[in-house]
Short mmCIF file of C-alpha atoms and ligand atoms in Angstrom, two decimals:
data_model
loop_
_atom_site.label_atom_id
_atom_site.label_comp_id
_atom_site.label_asym_id
_atom_site.label_seq_id
_atom_site.Cartn_x
_atom_site.Cartn_y
_atom_site.Cartn_z
CA UNK B 1 128.82 149.94 125.42
CA UNK B 2 127.84 146.33 124.86
CA UNK B 3 125.56 145.19 122.03
CA UNK B 4 124.38 141.61 121.64
CA UNK B 5 122.49 140.56 118.53
CA UNK B 6 120.28 137.53 118.26
CA UNK B 7 119.86 136.40 114.66
CA UNK B 8 119.41 133.40 112.38
CA UNK B 9 122.04 134.83 110.01
CA UNK B 10 125.28 135.60 111.89
CA UNK B 11 127.26 135.45 108.63
CA UNK B 12 125.44 138.56 107.35
CA UNK B 13 127.21 140.62 110.01
CA UNK B 14 130.72 139.86 108.79
CA UNK B 15 131.90 142.74 106.68
CA UNK B 16 129.73 145.79 107.40
CA UNK B 17 130.73 145.92 111.06
CA UNK B 18 134.40 145.18 110.35
CA UNK B 19 135.05 148.40 108.46
CA UNK B 20 135.47 152.09 109.11
CA UNK B 21 134.23 153.75 112.31
CA UNK B 22 132.53 150.67 113.79
CA UNK B 23 135.70 148.65 113.30
CA UNK B 24 137.76 151.36 115.02
CA UNK B 25 135.27 151.66 117.89
CA UNK B 26 135.40 147.90 118.44
CA UNK B 27 139.20 147.91 118.36
CA UNK B 28 139.36 150.83 120.78
CA UNK B 29 137.07 149.01 123.22
CA UNK B 30 134.25 151.55 122.90
CA UNK B 31 131.92 148.86 121.59
CA UNK B 32 131.77 145.20 122.60
CA UNK B 33 129.67 143.56 119.88
CA UNK B 34 128.61 139.91 120.00
CA UNK B 35 126.50 138.12 117.39
CA UNK B 36 124.55 135.05 118.56
CA UNK B 37 122.85 132.39 116.48
CA UNK B 38 119.26 131.88 117.63
CA UNK B 39 119.44 128.30 116.36
CA UNK B 40 121.89 127.48 119.18
CA UNK B 41 118.92 127.74 121.54
CA UNK B 42 116.78 125.25 119.60
CA UNK B 43 117.26 121.79 121.05
CA UNK B 44 115.34 119.37 118.87
CA UNK B 45 117.06 117.25 116.24
CA UNK B 46 116.37 119.76 113.45
CA UNK B 47 117.12 122.88 115.53
CA UNK B 48 113.63 124.17 114.79
CA UNK B 49 113.03 127.86 115.46
CA UNK B 50 109.74 128.39 113.59
CA UNK B 51 106.23 127.00 113.37
CA UNK B 52 102.90 127.63 111.62
CA UNK B 53 100.66 130.41 112.94
CA UNK B 54 97.58 129.44 114.96
CA UNK B 55 94.47 130.38 113.01
CA UNK B 56 96.14 129.72 109.67
CA UNK B 57 97.62 132.16 107.21
CA UNK B 58 100.76 132.29 105.14
CA UNK B 59 104.31 131.75 106.33
CA UNK B 60 105.97 130.71 109.56
CA UNK B 61 106.52 132.46 112.88
CA UNK B 62 109.50 132.38 115.21
CA UNK B 63 108.67 130.14 118.17
CA UNK B 64 108.89 131.62 121.65
CA UNK B 65 111.07 128.96 123.38
CA UNK B 66 114.46 129.60 121.68
CA UNK B 67 114.06 133.38 121.94
CA UNK B 68 113.07 133.27 125.61
CA UNK B 69 116.04 131.02 126.38
CA UNK B 70 118.51 133.24 124.51
CA UNK B 71 117.23 136.51 125.95
CA UNK B 72 117.18 135.12 129.49
CA UNK B 73 120.80 134.00 129.02
CA UNK B 74 122.02 137.32 127.62
CA UNK B 75 119.98 140.01 129.41
CA UNK B 76 121.20 141.75 132.59
CA UNK B 77 119.50 144.35 134.80
CA UNK B 78 120.82 147.18 132.61
CA UNK B 79 119.85 145.59 129.26
CA UNK B 80 117.40 147.12 126.84
CA UNK B 81 115.85 144.30 124.81
CA UNK B 82 114.83 145.61 121.41
CA UNK B 83 112.76 143.69 118.87
CA UNK B 84 113.31 144.64 115.25
CA UNK B 85 109.99 144.85 113.50
CA UNK B 86 108.16 146.91 110.86
CA UNK B 87 105.52 147.55 113.58
CA UNK B 88 108.07 149.16 115.91
CA UNK B 89 108.49 152.85 116.71
CA UNK B 90 110.38 154.59 113.93
CA UNK B 91 114.16 154.58 114.40
CA UNK B 92 115.70 158.00 113.80
CA UNK B 93 118.64 160.11 114.97
CA UNK B 94 116.90 161.06 118.22
CA UNK B 95 116.40 157.37 119.03
CA UNK B 96 120.05 156.70 118.09
CA UNK B 97 121.11 159.38 120.61
CA UNK B 98 118.85 157.81 123.23
CA UNK B 99 120.31 154.32 122.63
CA UNK B 100 123.88 155.62 122.75
CA UNK B 101 123.28 156.30 126.48
CA UNK B 102 122.26 152.71 127.24
CA UNK B 103 124.93 150.38 128.66
CA UNK B 104 123.70 147.17 127.04
CA UNK B 105 121.49 146.63 124.00
CA UNK B 106 120.13 143.26 122.97
CA UNK B 107 118.81 143.43 119.40
CA UNK B 108 116.45 140.60 118.51
CA UNK B 109 116.23 140.10 114.80
CA UNK B 110 113.22 138.33 113.26
CA UNK B 111 112.67 136.26 110.14
CA UNK B 112 109.74 134.68 108.25
CA UNK B 113 106.49 136.37 109.34
CA UNK B 114 108.06 137.65 112.56
CA UNK B 115 107.67 136.75 116.24
CA UNK B 116 105.13 134.93 118.35
CA UNK B 117 103.31 137.79 120.11
CA UNK B 118 104.36 136.53 123.57
CA UNK B 119 107.96 137.51 122.76
CA UNK B 120 106.77 141.07 122.24
CA UNK B 121 104.58 141.05 125.36
CA UNK B 122 107.04 139.47 127.79
CA UNK B 123 110.57 140.11 126.60
CA UNK B 124 110.72 143.35 124.67
CA UNK B 125 111.52 146.68 126.32
CA UNK B 126 111.29 148.40 122.95
CA UNK B 127 110.45 147.64 119.34
CA UNK B 128 112.06 149.51 116.47
CA UNK B 129 111.42 149.82 112.75
CA UNK B 130 114.00 151.30 110.39
CA UNK B 131 111.37 152.38 107.85
CA UNK B 132 108.04 151.71 106.24
CA UNK B 133 109.12 148.76 104.12
CA UNK B 134 109.53 145.05 104.79
CA UNK B 135 112.94 143.35 104.71
CA UNK B 136 113.47 139.61 104.70
CA UNK B 137 114.99 139.57 108.19
CA UNK B 138 116.24 141.85 110.95
CA UNK B 139 119.99 141.62 110.22
CA UNK B 140 120.14 144.78 108.11
CA UNK B 141 117.98 146.77 110.57
CA UNK B 142 120.28 145.61 113.39
CA UNK B 143 123.36 146.73 111.45
CA UNK B 144 121.77 150.09 110.64
CA UNK B 145 121.06 150.69 114.33
CA UNK B 146 124.51 149.51 115.45
CA UNK B 147 126.19 151.81 112.93
CA UNK B 148 124.11 154.87 113.81
CA UNK B 149 124.54 154.34 117.56
CA UNK B 150 128.25 153.49 117.49
CA UNK B 151 129.29 156.70 115.74
CA UNK B 152 127.61 158.64 118.58
CA UNK B 153 129.71 157.01 121.30
CA UNK B 154 132.18 159.56 122.68
CA UNK B 155 135.53 159.07 120.94
CA UNK B 156 134.15 157.02 118.02
CA UNK B 157 134.47 159.80 115.46
CA UNK B 158 137.79 161.49 114.83
CA UNK B 159 136.14 164.72 115.95
CA UNK B 160 133.09 164.50 118.26
CA UNK B 161 131.91 167.83 116.79
CA UNK B 162 131.06 165.97 113.56
CA UNK B 163 128.04 164.42 115.28
CA UNK B 164 126.93 167.76 116.73
CA UNK B 165 126.82 169.52 113.36
CA UNK B 166 125.09 167.13 111.00
CA UNK B 167 121.62 166.39 109.70
CA UNK B 168 119.01 165.64 112.40
CA UNK B 169 121.32 166.70 115.25
CA UNK B 170 120.15 169.25 117.84
CA UNK B 171 122.73 171.73 116.47
CA UNK B 172 121.17 171.62 112.99
CA UNK B 173 117.81 172.98 111.83
CA UNK B 174 116.88 169.72 110.08
CA UNK B 175 119.19 168.87 107.17
CA UNK B 176 122.84 169.76 106.85
CA UNK B 177 124.02 172.77 104.81
CA UNK B 178 125.95 172.27 101.52
CA UNK B 179 129.70 171.71 101.91
CA UNK B 180 132.65 172.15 99.57
CA UNK B 181 136.33 171.29 99.51
CA UNK B 182 139.21 172.19 97.18
CA UNK B 183 139.54 173.16 94.37
CA UNK B 184 137.77 176.53 94.78
CA UNK B 185 136.72 176.27 91.14
CA UNK B 186 135.99 173.00 89.34
CA UNK B 187 134.74 172.84 85.74
CA UNK B 188 133.47 176.38 86.05
CA UNK B 189 131.59 175.67 89.31
CA UNK B 190 132.72 178.04 92.03
CA UNK B 191 132.65 177.58 95.79
CA UNK B 192 130.50 180.34 97.38
CA UNK B 193 132.68 183.39 98.21
CA UNK B 194 131.49 183.55 101.81
CA UNK B 195 133.08 180.16 102.61
CA UNK B 196 136.46 181.48 101.51
CA UNK B 197 136.09 184.80 103.38
CA UNK B 198 137.48 183.60 106.70
CA UNK B 199 134.63 185.49 108.42
CA UNK B 200 133.33 182.87 110.85
CA UNK B 201 130.20 184.76 111.84
CA UNK B 202 129.21 185.23 108.18
CA UNK B 203 129.96 181.57 107.43
CA UNK B 204 127.82 180.42 110.36
CA UNK B 205 124.94 182.67 109.20
CA UNK B 206 125.20 181.39 105.61
CA UNK B 207 125.24 177.78 106.75
CA UNK B 208 122.25 178.22 109.05
CA UNK B 209 120.27 179.86 106.24
CA UNK B 210 121.25 177.17 103.70
CA UNK B 211 120.30 174.42 106.15
CA UNK B 212 116.92 176.08 106.70
CA UNK B 213 116.27 176.51 102.96
CA UNK B 214 117.28 172.96 102.13
CA UNK B 215 115.12 171.55 104.93
CA UNK B 216 112.14 173.70 103.90
CA UNK B 217 112.45 172.50 100.31
CA UNK B 218 113.16 168.80 100.91
CA UNK B 219 111.88 167.94 104.38
CA UNK B 220 109.42 170.59 105.62
CA UNK B 221 108.18 167.99 108.15
CA UNK B 222 111.43 168.51 110.10
CA UNK B 223 110.91 172.25 110.66
C1 LIG L 301 109.48 139.58 106.56
S1 LIG L 301 109.69 140.47 108.04
C2 LIG L 301 108.16 140.19 108.88
C3 LIG L 301 107.11 141.18 108.49
C4 LIG L 301 105.81 141.01 109.28
N1 LIG L 301 105.08 139.86 108.84
C5 LIG L 301 104.96 142.27 109.11
O1 LIG L 301 104.07 142.26 108.28
O2 LIG L 301 105.23 143.25 109.82
C6 LIG L 301 110.83 139.48 108.93
C7 LIG L 301 111.64 140.20 109.98
O3 LIG L 301 112.47 141.17 109.35
C8 LIG L 301 112.70 142.26 110.24
N2 LIG L 301 112.26 143.48 109.55
C9 LIG L 301 111.74 143.57 108.31
N3 LIG L 301 111.50 144.83 107.97
C10 LIG L 301 111.89 145.60 109.01
C11 LIG L 301 111.89 147.00 109.26
N4 LIG L 301 111.42 147.87 108.39
N5 LIG L 301 112.39 147.44 110.44
C12 LIG L 301 112.86 146.56 111.37
N6 LIG L 301 112.86 145.22 111.19
C13 LIG L 301 112.39 144.74 110.03
C14 LIG L 301 111.90 141.97 111.51
O4 LIG L 301 112.77 141.45 112.48
C15 LIG L 301 110.88 140.95 111.03
O5 LIG L 301 110.46 140.09 112.09
#
């Protein structure tokens, strides 16, 4: 999979995507990730990427010209161009699974008050929000999406079953069941007997029931 990111803050991406599973996926060639500075497509003396909104109002908007130039340079026939915006459709695990099937993603990260509307109308195939709150720019949303999508690429996790049996996956009724590791008793707290029984059918039943109870209690909207 190839992911290009268009941003005003390339330096923000150093670190989070150079660790752990994303780092391994990049090294193994499962993910080709390129970060591009939107300012490289601004050609005036000051490399201007923003301007005041028509009609007045607070803040600045990203101008269309640099974004059109960058997207036209980077997009291919198989590219899904995604704007990051609080007005987008909510990003969740189902959307992550959908994106993991796409050959090429181009994530367009905003800043200031966001984008000139013509970017949305003409360039975007999709628009995603990572939650009902407003961040200063789209770098963190881009990294959240890259992380969630990368771990779903076949071979990215040590064991592909991990992604099948976790919260929000089709194999799970909502949230994941409680899990324990050794020691079997810690400060008087005991691991449930059933998990130590070796009876796989019983364990599966217990886990399904615990997942259902936890989901009902914490996230009934998922049931
Ligand atoms: C300060 S925000 C703009 C908010 C915009 N004026 C509004 O009211 O929706 C600047 C940029 O950060 C990114 N952003 C902020 N919050 C986001 C979220 N919840 N999901 C996705 N992107 C977000 C977007 O790229 C956005 O263009």
